[in-house]
């Protein structure tokens, strides 16, 4: 079975705190892609990152960083020095080669509230 | 500007009244898909299309129909909407195995 679990339903932090959003996935495929999407209060889905299963290098983009660990089937997302504009729902998602990449399997999402 | 558009953005309707949500993309993507978003469940795929005239069911296809007569358009049809189809709907398109581009969403309420 393929599944994405985001165990943190809601996180509340104060501005400038660092925050990590957890994502654990399940798949028997060896070839797959993982994604993070951001959904701000306005409702649209904003693509943040794509990572394939053969690339375990961590990635940093400004205040955002991602830690991909195949050994623990995790793809965690860290926001450094959080800002109010980071307040949103964040989704982790998985797509697999055996499924023809035809479906994104989403986690339930983590709602992040950053307070001034 | 490359984009996926959906219409309408908001819709309130009554049980049993047929409706269509349109989706159009201008990126010449072969793959298109529909998802619904419900609290605590994330997004779940309804239908997808690999190309013109090629469609297949996703995880929650019951109560929905789709068609793909043109590459750019992928409408979602609810023949007889019911209250359990109240949801936020997203259309998406994709090139190859890369990330999916999502439309702005359609918030549907069925009373």
PDB file of N, CA, C and O in Angstrom, chain A residues 10-52:
ATOM      1  N   UNK A  10      -1.678  20.246  13.555  1.00  0.00           N
ATOM      2  CA  UNK A  10      -1.515  21.694  13.657  1.00  0.00           C
ATOM      3  C   UNK A  10      -0.261  22.002  14.466  1.00  0.00           C
ATOM      4  O   UNK A  10       0.037  21.308  15.444  1.00  0.00           O
ATOM      5  N   UNK A  11       0.434  23.038  14.044  1.00  0.00           N
ATOM      6  CA  UNK A  11       1.602  23.522  14.783  1.00  0.00           C
ATOM      7  C   UNK A  11       1.453  25.022  14.928  1.00  0.00           C
ATOM      8  O   UNK A  11       1.094  25.718  13.967  1.00  0.00           O
ATOM      9  N   UNK A  12       1.751  25.494  16.124  1.00  0.00           N
ATOM     10  CA  UNK A  12       1.695  26.927  16.378  1.00  0.00           C
ATOM     11  C   UNK A  12       3.055  27.382  16.899  1.00  0.00           C
ATOM     12  O   UNK A  12       3.581  26.789  17.844  1.00  0.00           O
ATOM     13  N   UNK A  13       3.633  28.400  16.287  1.00  0.00           N
ATOM     14  CA  UNK A  13       4.934  28.910  16.705  1.00  0.00           C
ATOM     15  C   UNK A  13       4.878  30.428  16.726  1.00  0.00           C
ATOM     16  O   UNK A  13       3.966  31.053  16.171  1.00  0.00           O
ATOM     17  N   UNK A  14       5.874  30.985  17.360  1.00  0.00           N
ATOM     18  CA  UNK A  14       6.031  32.428  17.367  1.00  0.00           C
ATOM     19  C   UNK A  14       7.051  32.791  16.309  1.00  0.00           C
ATOM     20  O   UNK A  14       8.012  32.039  16.064  1.00  0.00           O
ATOM     21  N   UNK A  15       6.846  33.917  15.679  1.00  0.00           N
ATOM     22  CA  UNK A  15       7.744  34.366  14.619  1.00  0.00           C
ATOM     23  C   UNK A  15       9.205  34.231  15.042  1.00  0.00           C
ATOM     24  O   UNK A  15       9.556  34.461  16.202  1.00  0.00           O
ATOM     25  N   UNK A  16      10.026  33.834  14.079  1.00  0.00           N
ATOM     26  CA  UNK A  16      11.472  33.648  14.210  1.00  0.00           C
ATOM     27  C   UNK A  16      11.849  32.300  14.800  1.00  0.00           C
ATOM     28  O   UNK A  16      13.051  31.970  14.813  1.00  0.00           O
ATOM     29  N   UNK A  17      10.876  31.544  15.248  1.00  0.00           N
ATOM     30  CA  UNK A  17      11.181  30.184  15.681  1.00  0.00           C
ATOM     31  C   UNK A  17      11.418  29.302  14.461  1.00  0.00           C
ATOM     32  O   UNK A  17      10.854  29.534  13.392  1.00  0.00           O
ATOM     33  N   UNK A  18      12.244  28.272  14.639  1.00  0.00           N
ATOM     34  CA  UNK A  18      12.392  27.253  13.606  1.00  0.00           C
ATOM     35  C   UNK A  18      11.303  26.196  13.814  1.00  0.00           C
ATOM     36  O   UNK A  18      10.912  25.902  14.950  1.00  0.00           O
ATOM     37  N   UNK A  19      10.835  25.635  12.709  1.00  0.00           N
ATOM     38  CA  UNK A  19       9.775  24.631  12.826  1.00  0.00           C
ATOM     39  C   UNK A  19      10.011  23.539  11.788  1.00  0.00           C
ATOM     40  O   UNK A  19      10.410  23.822  10.657  1.00  0.00           O
ATOM     41  N   UNK A  20       9.785  22.299  12.205  1.00  0.00           N
ATOM     42  CA  UNK A  20       9.939  21.161  11.299  1.00  0.00           C
ATOM     43  C   UNK A  20       8.609  20.452  11.122  1.00  0.00           C
ATOM     44  O   UNK A  20       7.947  20.097  12.115  1.00  0.00           O
ATOM     45  N   UNK A  21       8.253  20.235   9.883  1.00  0.00           N
ATOM     46  CA  UNK A  21       7.035  19.515   9.539  1.00  0.00           C
ATOM     47  C   UNK A  21       7.427  18.110   9.100  1.00  0.00           C
ATOM     48  O   UNK A  21       8.262  17.933   8.212  1.00  0.00           O
ATOM     49  N   UNK A  22       6.816  17.122   9.735  1.00  0.00           N
ATOM     50  CA  UNK A  22       7.199  15.742   9.481  1.00  0.00           C
ATOM     51  C   UNK A  22       6.359  15.116   8.368  1.00  0.00           C
ATOM     52  O   UNK A  22       5.171  15.397   8.232  1.00  0.00           O
ATOM     53  N   UNK A  23       7.014  14.233   7.609  1.00  0.00           N
ATOM     54  CA  UNK A  23       6.327  13.487   6.562  1.00  0.00           C
ATOM     55  C   UNK A  23       6.931  12.090   6.506  1.00  0.00           C
ATOM     56  O   UNK A  23       8.139  11.941   6.336  1.00  0.00           O
ATOM     57  N   UNK A  24       6.109  11.089   6.668  1.00  0.00           N
ATOM     58  CA  UNK A  24       6.536   9.701   6.556  1.00  0.00           C
ATOM     59  C   UNK A  24       5.727   9.052   5.452  1.00  0.00           C
ATOM     60  O   UNK A  24       4.510   9.224   5.380  1.00  0.00           O
ATOM     61  N   UNK A  25       6.407   8.310   4.586  1.00  0.00           N
ATOM     62  CA  UNK A  25       5.714   7.723   3.446  1.00  0.00           C
ATOM     63  C   UNK A  25       5.903   6.214   3.433  1.00  0.00           C
ATOM     64  O   UNK A  25       6.835   5.678   4.045  1.00  0.00           O
ATOM     65  N   UNK A  26       5.009   5.549   2.736  1.00  0.00           N
ATOM     66  CA  UNK A  26       5.082   4.096   2.566  1.00  0.00           C
ATOM     67  C   UNK A  26       4.915   3.783   1.085  1.00  0.00           C
ATOM     68  O   UNK A  26       3.956   4.224   0.448  1.00  0.00           O
ATOM     69  N   UNK A  27       5.818   2.993   0.558  1.00  0.00           N
ATOM     70  CA  UNK A  27       5.692   2.477  -0.798  1.00  0.00           C
ATOM     71  C   UNK A  27       6.644   1.317  -0.976  1.00  0.00           C
ATOM     72  O   UNK A  27       7.712   1.295  -0.354  1.00  0.00           O
ATOM     73  N   UNK A  28       6.275   0.390  -1.825  1.00  0.00           N
ATOM     74  CA  UNK A  28       7.178  -0.714  -2.141  1.00  0.00           C
ATOM     75  C   UNK A  28       8.001  -0.393  -3.385  1.00  0.00           C
ATOM     76  O   UNK A  28       8.938  -1.123  -3.717  1.00  0.00           O
ATOM     77  N   UNK A  29       7.641   0.652  -4.085  1.00  0.00           N
ATOM     78  CA  UNK A  29       8.400   1.061  -5.256  1.00  0.00           C
ATOM     79  C   UNK A  29       9.789   1.531  -4.846  1.00  0.00           C
ATOM     80  O   UNK A  29       9.957   2.115  -3.759  1.00  0.00           O
ATOM     81  N   UNK A  30      10.743   1.285  -5.717  1.00  0.00           N
ATOM     82  CA  UNK A  30      12.071   1.841  -5.488  1.00  0.00           C
ATOM     83  C   UNK A  30      12.243   3.159  -6.245  1.00  0.00           C
ATOM     84  O   UNK A  30      13.164   3.910  -5.972  1.00  0.00           O
ATOM     85  N   UNK A  31      11.338   3.395  -7.179  1.00  0.00           N
ATOM     86  CA  UNK A  31      11.385   4.637  -7.960  1.00  0.00           C
ATOM     87  C   UNK A  31      10.138   5.446  -7.667  1.00  0.00           C
ATOM     88  O   UNK A  31       9.023   5.009  -7.955  1.00  0.00           O
ATOM     89  N   UNK A  32      10.323   6.610  -7.104  1.00  0.00           N
ATOM     90  CA  UNK A  32       9.189   7.449  -6.739  1.00  0.00           C
ATOM     91  C   UNK A  32       9.657   8.886  -6.585  1.00  0.00           C
ATOM     92  O   UNK A  32      10.855   9.169  -6.560  1.00  0.00           O
ATOM     93  N   UNK A  33       8.688   9.779  -6.498  1.00  0.00           N
ATOM     94  CA  UNK A  33       8.964  11.185  -6.255  1.00  0.00           C
ATOM     95  C   UNK A  33       8.181  11.639  -5.033  1.00  0.00           C
ATOM     96  O   UNK A  33       7.056  11.189  -4.798  1.00  0.00           O
ATOM     97  N   UNK A  34       8.790  12.532  -4.301  1.00  0.00           N
ATOM     98  CA  UNK A  34       8.142  13.149  -3.152  1.00  0.00           C
ATOM     99  C   UNK A  34       8.027  14.650  -3.392  1.00  0.00           C
ATOM    100  O   UNK A  34       8.902  15.256  -4.041  1.00  0.00           O
ATOM    101  N   UNK A  35       6.970  15.227  -2.857  1.00  0.00           N
ATOM    102  CA  UNK A  35       6.699  16.646  -3.071  1.00  0.00           C
ATOM    103  C   UNK A  35       6.252  17.295  -1.761  1.00  0.00           C
ATOM    104  O   UNK A  35       5.724  16.630  -0.878  1.00  0.00           O
ATOM    105  N   UNK A  36       6.470  18.597  -1.706  1.00  0.00           N
ATOM    106  CA  UNK A  36       5.816  19.423  -0.700  1.00  0.00           C
ATOM    107  C   UNK A  36       5.065  20.531  -1.429  1.00  0.00           C
ATOM    108  O   UNK A  36       5.604  21.156  -2.355  1.00  0.00           O
ATOM    109  N   UNK A  37       3.816  20.757  -0.966  1.00  0.00           N
ATOM    110  CA  UNK A  37       2.996  21.853  -1.463  1.00  0.00           C
ATOM    111  C   UNK A  37       2.564  22.718  -0.291  1.00  0.00           C
ATOM    112  O   UNK A  37       2.345  22.230   0.806  1.00  0.00           O
ATOM    113  N   UNK A  38       2.417  24.002  -0.569  1.00  0.00           N
ATOM    114  CA  UNK A  38       1.934  24.952   0.432  1.00  0.00           C
ATOM    115  C   UNK A  38       0.550  25.443   0.008  1.00  0.00           C
ATOM    116  O   UNK A  38       0.330  25.747  -1.164  1.00  0.00           O
ATOM    117  N   UNK A  39      -0.376  25.497   0.967  1.00  0.00           N
ATOM    118  CA  UNK A  39      -1.704  26.030   0.687  1.00  0.00           C
ATOM    119  C   UNK A  39      -1.951  27.204   1.641  1.00  0.00           C
ATOM    120  O   UNK A  39      -2.343  27.016   2.783  1.00  0.00           O
ATOM    121  N   UNK A  40      -1.710  28.423   1.182  1.00  0.00           N
ATOM    122  CA  UNK A  40      -1.955  29.599   2.038  1.00  0.00           C
ATOM    123  C   UNK A  40      -3.452  29.795   2.247  1.00  0.00           C
ATOM    124  O   UNK A  40      -4.271  29.126   1.618  1.00  0.00           O
ATOM    125  N   UNK A  41      -3.813  30.729   3.116  1.00  0.00           N
ATOM    126  CA  UNK A  41      -5.238  30.963   3.397  1.00  0.00           C
ATOM    127  C   UNK A  41      -6.063  31.268   2.151  1.00  0.00           C
ATOM    128  O   UNK A  41      -7.271  31.025   2.140  1.00  0.00           O
ATOM    129  N   UNK A  42      -5.444  31.776   1.120  1.00  0.00           N
ATOM    130  CA  UNK A  42      -6.183  32.072  -0.116  1.00  0.00           C
ATOM    131  C   UNK A  42      -6.617  30.799  -0.850  1.00  0.00           C
ATOM    132  O   UNK A  42      -7.461  30.864  -1.741  1.00  0.00           O
ATOM    133  N   UNK A  43      -6.029  29.663  -0.501  1.00  0.00           N
ATOM    134  CA  UNK A  43      -6.550  28.379  -0.990  1.00  0.00           C
ATOM    135  C   UNK A  43      -5.823  27.702  -2.121  1.00  0.00           C
ATOM    136  O   UNK A  43      -6.033  26.509  -2.350  1.00  0.00           O
ATOM    137  N   UNK A  44      -4.971  28.413  -2.842  1.00  0.00           N
ATOM    138  CA  UNK A  44      -4.301  27.760  -3.961  1.00  0.00           C
ATOM    139  C   UNK A  44      -3.204  26.826  -3.452  1.00  0.00           C
ATOM    140  O   UNK A  44      -2.763  26.934  -2.319  1.00  0.00           O
ATOM    141  N   UNK A  45      -2.780  25.927  -4.301  1.00  0.00           N
ATOM    142  CA  UNK A  45      -1.706  24.990  -3.959  1.00  0.00           C
ATOM    143  C   UNK A  45      -0.429  25.440  -4.657  1.00  0.00           C
ATOM    144  O   UNK A  45      -0.379  25.538  -5.880  1.00  0.00           O
ATOM    145  N   UNK A  46       0.598  25.662  -3.865  1.00  0.00           N
ATOM    146  CA  UNK A  46       1.851  26.174  -4.385  1.00  0.00           C
ATOM    147  C   UNK A  46       2.911  25.091  -4.268  1.00  0.00           C
ATOM    148  O   UNK A  46       3.179  24.591  -3.167  1.00  0.00           O
ATOM    149  N   UNK A  47       3.514  24.723  -5.381  1.00  0.00           N
ATOM    150  CA  UNK A  47       4.566  23.725  -5.387  1.00  0.00           C
ATOM    151  C   UNK A  47       5.812  24.287  -4.699  1.00  0.00           C
ATOM    152  O   UNK A  47       6.235  25.413  -4.974  1.00  0.00           O
ATOM    153  N   UNK A  48       6.419  23.478  -3.817  1.00  0.00           N
ATOM    154  CA  UNK A  48       7.638  23.911  -3.124  1.00  0.00           C
ATOM    155  C   UNK A  48       8.859  23.125  -3.585  1.00  0.00           C
ATOM    156  O   UNK A  48       9.907  23.704  -3.866  1.00  0.00           O
ATOM    157  N   UNK A  49       8.743  21.796  -3.622  1.00  0.00           N
ATOM    158  CA  UNK A  49       9.908  20.996  -3.962  1.00  0.00           C
ATOM    159  C   UNK A  49       9.494  19.639  -4.489  1.00  0.00           C
ATOM    160  O   UNK A  49       8.436  19.121  -4.121  1.00  0.00           O
ATOM    161  N   UNK A  50      10.333  19.082  -5.335  1.00  0.00           N
ATOM    162  CA  UNK A  50      10.204  17.703  -5.816  1.00  0.00           C
ATOM    163  C   UNK A  50      11.535  17.007  -5.576  1.00  0.00           C
ATOM    164  O   UNK A  50      12.595  17.589  -5.801  1.00  0.00           O
ATOM    165  N   UNK A  51      11.459  15.767  -5.115  1.00  0.00           N
ATOM    166  CA  UNK A  51      12.669  15.002  -4.830  1.00  0.00           C
ATOM    167  C   UNK A  51      12.458  13.585  -5.337  1.00  0.00           C
ATOM    168  O   UNK A  51      11.454  12.960  -5.018  1.00  0.00           O
ATOM    169  N   UNK A  52      13.402  13.043  -6.112  1.00  0.00           N
ATOM    170  CA  UNK A  52      13.242  11.662  -6.549  1.00  0.00           C
ATOM    171  C   UNK A  52      13.936  10.712  -5.586  1.00  0.00           C
ATOM    172  O   UNK A  52      14.805  11.110  -4.803  1.00  0.00           O
TER     173      UNK A  52
END
